């Protein structure tokens, strides 16, 4: 038997069997489970790359995840394969592209379930506020580098714009009417433990995304009262790190409904209970889109959101904008997939 | 950015979906899972409160849990909501009252499943043997403070009394007869890992209670050979802390059976194997009551415990005393609940 | 970006970051964590292979693991890569060879930590007592097939011989002396939950091995009172399946000590408490070897086992035989590795 081979340093593959705890009661694997696997693959490959040249040791921290579509849900017993590849590097950040496939090892059937793009920033292991320089990658063609640079500039611009949105909070409603925002809004609390964290002692982005998906799923299920699955996640920016020992509050509220989908806005707020500087701050926010599924897995119509205030109306219109935009983009992507 | 207000610092709510691993094969969530959630909520709120005034940083450690009834089991897929509130503070301890609700997010149905009262003591983060002073809370009415002080005095008295009981051990029996104490007694071992511990490096009270419920459930299942669920837990006193890296042995034996319930006594013993001071000591003990359920969730009669010694007879009679007392108390509580 | 690629069906690689929960307090990953990853890779690849020809659907069940050496422990934060390959098929069984590497993604250093050989048997998904025929694999050279057949015949013979050993039980000892067998013997109990099981509803072999390693580690730690790590596992035969809902008791006792190693015998007994046919049976047994490590990771001398009976003496001598045999074999293997 020949010596073991690890994949070349610019590709990694994570595979595992989906278990009952990864899934909802209908047996569909939570989108959050997939997001956590995707982020683990991204963290491994970008940390490996950023330490590949001699110099200060660092750990790659997730800075942003681009919009991600969930093309079809995985099921318990299927094997999920997540493969990640570094596709662009700027001076201080790494772009990782990830493909997720579901394999039914009984029938042999395989299908693509996700693609995702993540941006990482390498932070010094000894001084977590210091960003390390990223070793450049080599591109097969000049065009790939140019396209990467364009994606880098686009996301940088968008990250600045979204910094504005963080003033809002979810205020509890007493005795809400059915199908209103107040009726389905939910929040959960998590005490950050050691296994949630990187070598730095800061929460893995994937752990945060898994919790965000969980609260979004509860909001969607409360609204539709059916089995629900994650259809997509809008771009997520990780503005601030969350330290071990923090308490995080993850809150979600419905912002928009189309005929067959629900958009949920999710906020993550961190509390440093014990520590030098006690403080509460917004760490992350994002929009999740859920669909309702029948017992045989067919999309169901969803009850329309009942709007009660001017603010809710404004958020609904913005959600509609995102919905129409992503619908257009998805159609374009599907076409390009078909043509490959 | 204004400071977010999700809940006033004296109330906290933890929610999460119940997963397959939280439950037994009949789909009923383990009582220990609920106890662990209850304790996490209590630990967060009391740690937060005790650090709310400038001074030495501290972590709240569980000292005692009052008797807790499980009114109805939760099921996989339901959302468990645990809300905790500080209801009394003495100079060195914090009383937390907790309500647990199960929500079926498909039907919208909600029901109260538990109420619990926990006592915490704040220990210095840098010197775990030092108890910190608790900032006083404000009471809406003088009466609430007086009632709290009475509860404080009552539990203090009871804690002293129970210190006596700790000399006993569960001695193994070779080839036991069916339905005897020796036939169902069980013990399990757990190596304390990082995720079991607080920031101090000591085991969360909730982790210990979850393991205690697990062993009690095994004893009950071995005796009745049916699906069993936790009906109640008697007051639990946490005499001594358990450090990371310890090995803990959790042992249970049946002490009493009524027509439809089984009482199990559980001991937790800690071994500090690796370290400066090698030692084995009793850390916690408690009584759990279990009931046997049919496939449609109806309580079943349980086989009567076969008594073989004077000591077992004595423990049986004591168990009967606790059974009759708690039956009387439960009936009183149900009445007061109905009248609310 | 090109279409996602899954490895060819005869190879699979599982990778993940090692977390605090995977390791002991000294930061060394438990051998059981590695064994569980190895078995997951083997289960995926052999189930996939056995379903690759049209016919009855089946799930591969672990029948045997050959002796496995742990060349060096992994650490928290390292990435474990497990790659599995099918190396031989008989009519009813599949041989899988697995390599494990540890990668320090900060320094880029990689090292082989394990090699393992596993045997799987495909069982019908609808009738778990029916063994399915295995599609044959193609060999690069005739010699590979011949060597595989020899390994197949050898393990078949050895499996029959070890069926004898299953009559023994670990009898509890009251007030044992230090360094005796009774002093360190330990057992733990586990209620088999949904996430422990395959699609058949039977426990994954990897889950069983993880628990076995856990109890062996506790025995070793109780005896040596130092940090301990798994050095090797003797061949393990999985005589009988364990069903969801069973209670399993995993017991370990020390059988032999050399200057720097401890051999622990581990039994797994299953109880089918709830169900039509109540029964208790020996499901698995195995020998684990542990070494004691100092704070800087150097092997330490271990206290010698104190023998108290003829039976213990017999087991000690048998252990010594295994020790000398495997020492000779390990030296031979190391030589052949160096020459590659």
Short mmCIF file of C-alpha atoms in Angstrom, two decimals, chain A residues 1-7 9 12-22 36 40 43-44 47-49 51-52 57-59 76-79 81 83 85 87 97-101 103-108 110 112 115-116 125 194-197 199 204 337 340, chain C residues 1-7 9 12-22 36 40 43-45 47-49 51-52 57-59 76-79 81 83 85 87 97-101 103-108 110 112 115 125 194-197 199 204 337 340:
data_model
loop_
_atom_site.label_atom_id
_atom_site.label_comp_id
_atom_site.label_asym_id
_atom_site.label_seq_id
_atom_site.Cartn_x
_atom_site.Cartn_y
_atom_site.Cartn_z
CA UNK A 1 0.00 0.00 0.00
CA UNK A 2 1.41 3.37 -1.01
CA UNK A 3 1.98 6.30 1.35
CA UNK A 4 -1.11 8.35 2.24
CA UNK A 5 -1.84 11.37 0.08
CA UNK A 6 -3.29 14.62 1.36
CA UNK A 7 -4.92 16.80 -1.28
CA UNK A 9 -2.74 22.56 -0.34
CA UNK A 12 -9.66 20.43 0.71
CA UNK A 13 -12.60 18.06 0.97
CA UNK A 14 -14.69 17.42 4.05
CA UNK A 15 -17.18 14.55 3.96
CA UNK A 16 -19.51 13.08 6.51
CA UNK A 17 -22.71 11.11 6.95
CA UNK A 18 -25.77 13.21 7.86
CA UNK A 19 -27.22 12.17 11.23
CA UNK A 20 -30.65 12.61 12.78
CA UNK A 21 -29.47 15.59 14.86
CA UNK A 22 -28.39 17.37 11.69
CA UNK A 36 -21.05 25.11 9.35
CA UNK A 40 -14.93 24.67 8.46
CA UNK A 43 -11.19 28.04 7.64
CA UNK A 44 -8.87 25.06 7.13
CA UNK A 47 -5.44 29.19 7.54
CA UNK A 48 -3.21 26.63 5.83
CA UNK A 49 -2.51 28.98 2.92
CA UNK A 51 0.77 30.12 7.08
CA UNK A 52 2.41 28.61 4.02
CA UNK A 57 1.64 32.46 12.61
CA UNK A 58 -2.00 33.34 12.02
CA UNK A 59 -5.54 31.97 12.01
CA UNK A 76 -30.39 11.81 6.90
CA UNK A 77 -28.08 8.97 5.81
CA UNK A 78 -26.75 10.80 2.76
CA UNK A 79 -23.08 11.76 2.65
CA UNK A 81 -19.12 16.34 0.45
CA UNK A 83 -14.82 20.80 -1.31
CA UNK A 85 -10.60 25.95 -3.17
CA UNK A 87 -9.77 31.35 -5.93
CA UNK A 97 -15.10 28.95 -3.27
CA UNK A 98 -16.93 25.92 -1.99
CA UNK A 99 -19.03 23.22 -3.65
CA UNK A 100 -21.35 20.97 -1.73
CA UNK A 101 -22.63 17.68 -3.07
CA UNK A 103 -24.40 11.55 -2.31
CA UNK A 104 -26.95 8.83 -1.68
CA UNK A 105 -24.59 5.92 -1.05
CA UNK A 106 -27.42 3.41 -1.55
CA UNK A 107 -28.47 4.54 -5.01
CA UNK A 108 -25.19 6.17 -6.01
CA UNK A 110 -25.18 12.59 -6.53
CA UNK A 112 -24.99 19.61 -6.24
CA UNK A 115 -22.08 26.70 -3.90
CA UNK A 116 -20.66 29.34 -1.68
CA UNK A 125 -2.05 34.17 16.59
CA UNK A 194 -14.55 26.00 23.97
CA UNK A 195 -15.60 23.79 21.07
CA UNK A 196 -17.30 26.76 19.37
CA UNK A 197 -13.98 28.56 19.07
CA UNK A 199 -7.31 28.57 18.31
CA UNK A 204 -16.04 30.08 14.35
CA UNK A 337 -25.05 25.78 -15.15
CA UNK A 340 -21.62 23.89 -18.84
CA UNK C 1 -15.44 27.75 -11.72
CA UNK C 2 -15.53 24.12 -12.78
CA UNK C 3 -18.11 21.56 -11.65
CA UNK C 4 -17.54 20.03 -8.22
CA UNK C 5 -15.52 16.85 -8.11
CA UNK C 6 -16.12 13.97 -5.74
CA UNK C 7 -13.21 11.58 -5.33
CA UNK C 9 -15.78 5.87 -5.76
CA UNK C 12 -12.82 8.74 0.26
CA UNK C 13 -11.24 11.40 2.45
CA UNK C 14 -12.73 12.81 5.64
CA UNK C 15 -11.06 15.83 7.23
CA UNK C 16 -11.85 17.96 10.21
CA UNK C 17 -10.36 20.29 12.80
CA UNK C 18 -9.74 18.70 16.20
CA UNK C 19 -11.70 20.47 18.95
CA UNK C 20 -11.28 20.68 22.74
CA UNK C 21 -14.07 18.13 23.13
CA UNK C 22 -12.08 15.61 21.08
CA UNK C 36 -14.68 6.83 15.06
CA UNK C 40 -17.08 6.48 9.36
CA UNK C 43 -18.66 2.67 6.37
CA UNK C 44 -19.15 5.28 3.63
CA UNK C 45 -16.80 3.70 1.13
CA UNK C 47 -21.68 0.97 1.65
CA UNK C 48 -21.15 2.94 -1.53
CA UNK C 49 -19.29 0.08 -3.15
CA UNK C 51 -24.64 -0.64 -3.66
CA UNK C 52 -22.77 0.14 -6.86
CA UNK C 57 -30.01 -2.05 -1.22
CA UNK C 58 -27.70 -2.65 1.71
CA UNK C 59 -25.71 -0.98 4.47
CA UNK C 76 -6.38 20.37 19.40
CA UNK C 77 -6.37 22.73 16.40
CA UNK C 78 -4.68 20.26 14.07
CA UNK C 79 -6.59 18.94 11.05
CA UNK C 81 -7.25 13.66 7.43
CA UNK C 83 -8.45 8.53 3.70
CA UNK C 85 -9.61 2.77 0.09
CA UNK C 87 -8.24 -3.09 -1.04
CA UNK C 97 -7.48 0.25 4.39
CA UNK C 98 -7.32 3.63 6.05
CA UNK C 99 -4.53 6.15 6.53
CA UNK C 100 -4.72 8.96 9.04
CA UNK C 101 -2.57 12.07 8.89
CA UNK C 103 -1.68 18.40 9.69
CA UNK C 104 -0.61 21.41 11.69
CA UNK C 105 -2.10 24.14 9.48
CA UNK C 106 0.02 26.81 11.20
CA UNK C 107 3.41 25.22 10.54
CA UNK C 108 2.38 23.09 7.56
CA UNK C 110 2.19 16.71 8.44
CA UNK C 112 1.14 9.85 9.65
CA UNK C 115 -3.03 3.01 9.62
CA UNK C 125 -31.63 -2.65 4.19
CA UNK C 194 -30.51 7.90 17.05
CA UNK C 195 -27.26 9.66 16.15
CA UNK C 196 -25.27 6.58 17.19
CA UNK C 197 -26.94 4.44 14.53
CA UNK C 199 -29.78 3.63 8.51
CA UNK C 204 -22.02 2.32 14.18
CA UNK C 337 8.17 2.25 6.46
CA UNK C 340 9.68 3.07 1.39
#
